[in-house]
């Protein structure tokens, strides 16, 4: 079974080049694909990449 590594909030904020506070607010409001695991936000990199692609597509229309 292949499992994808989950990124923490600080790791994802660094990847997206945004502050941890901004990312936390986005996750809490459901504006970015995220899951709560044991009280902490976690992010799948593949879902984040897909979300970015979808944003780019919608911004070019």
CSV table of C-alpha atoms in Angstrom, one decimal:
chain,number,residue,atom,x,y,z
A,1,UNK,CA,0.0,0.0,0.0
A,2,UNK,CA,1.4,3.4,-1.0
A,3,UNK,CA,0.5,6.2,1.4
A,4,UNK,CA,1.2,9.8,0.6
A,5,UNK,CA,3.1,11.9,3.2
A,6,UNK,CA,1.0,14.5,4.9
A,7,UNK,CA,2.4,18.0,5.3
A,8,UNK,CA,2.1,20.0,8.5
A,9,UNK,CA,0.8,23.5,8.5
A,10,UNK,CA,4.3,25.1,8.7
A,11,UNK,CA,5.6,22.8,5.9
A,12,UNK,CA,2.6,23.7,3.6
A,13,UNK,CA,2.9,27.4,4.4
A,14,UNK,CA,6.6,27.3,3.4
A,15,UNK,CA,5.7,25.4,0.2
A,16,UNK,CA,3.0,28.0,-0.7
A,17,UNK,CA,5.2,30.9,0.5
A,18,UNK,CA,2.4,32.3,2.8
A,19,UNK,CA,2.4,32.9,6.6
A,20,UNK,CA,1.2,30.1,8.9
A,21,UNK,CA,-1.5,32.4,10.1
A,22,UNK,CA,-2.8,33.0,6.6
A,23,UNK,CA,-2.8,29.3,5.9
A,24,UNK,CA,-4.5,28.5,9.2
A,25,UNK,CA,-7.3,30.9,8.3
A,26,UNK,CA,-7.7,29.5,4.8
A,27,UNK,CA,-7.9,25.9,6.2
A,28,UNK,CA,-10.4,26.9,8.9
A,29,UNK,CA,-12.7,28.6,6.3
A,30,UNK,CA,-12.4,25.6,3.9
A,31,UNK,CA,-10.6,27.7,1.2
A,32,UNK,CA,-7.8,25.1,0.8
A,33,UNK,CA,-8.0,21.3,0.9
A,34,UNK,CA,-7.0,20.3,4.4
A,35,UNK,CA,-7.9,17.8,7.1
A,36,UNK,CA,-7.7,17.9,10.9
A,37,UNK,CA,-5.8,15.0,12.4
A,38,UNK,CA,-5.4,14.8,16.1
A,39,UNK,CA,-6.3,18.5,16.4
A,40,UNK,CA,-3.7,19.6,13.9
A,41,UNK,CA,-4.1,20.6,10.3
A,42,UNK,CA,-2.6,18.3,7.7
A,43,UNK,CA,-2.3,18.7,3.9
A,44,UNK,CA,-1.7,16.3,1.1
A,45,UNK,CA,0.8,17.7,-1.3
A,46,UNK,CA,-1.0,16.2,-4.4
A,47,UNK,CA,-4.2,17.9,-3.3
A,48,UNK,CA,-2.5,21.2,-2.8
A,49,UNK,CA,-0.9,21.0,-6.2
A,50,UNK,CA,-4.2,20.1,-7.8
A,51,UNK,CA,-5.8,23.1,-6.0
A,52,UNK,CA,-3.1,25.4,-7.4
A,53,UNK,CA,-3.7,24.1,-10.9
A,54,UNK,CA,-7.4,24.7,-10.5
A,55,UNK,CA,-6.8,28.3,-9.3
A,56,UNK,CA,-4.5,29.0,-12.3
A,57,UNK,CA,-7.1,27.6,-14.7
A,58,UNK,CA,-9.9,29.6,-13.2
A,59,UNK,CA,-7.8,32.8,-13.2
A,60,UNK,CA,-7.0,32.5,-16.9
A,61,UNK,CA,-10.6,32.3,-18.0
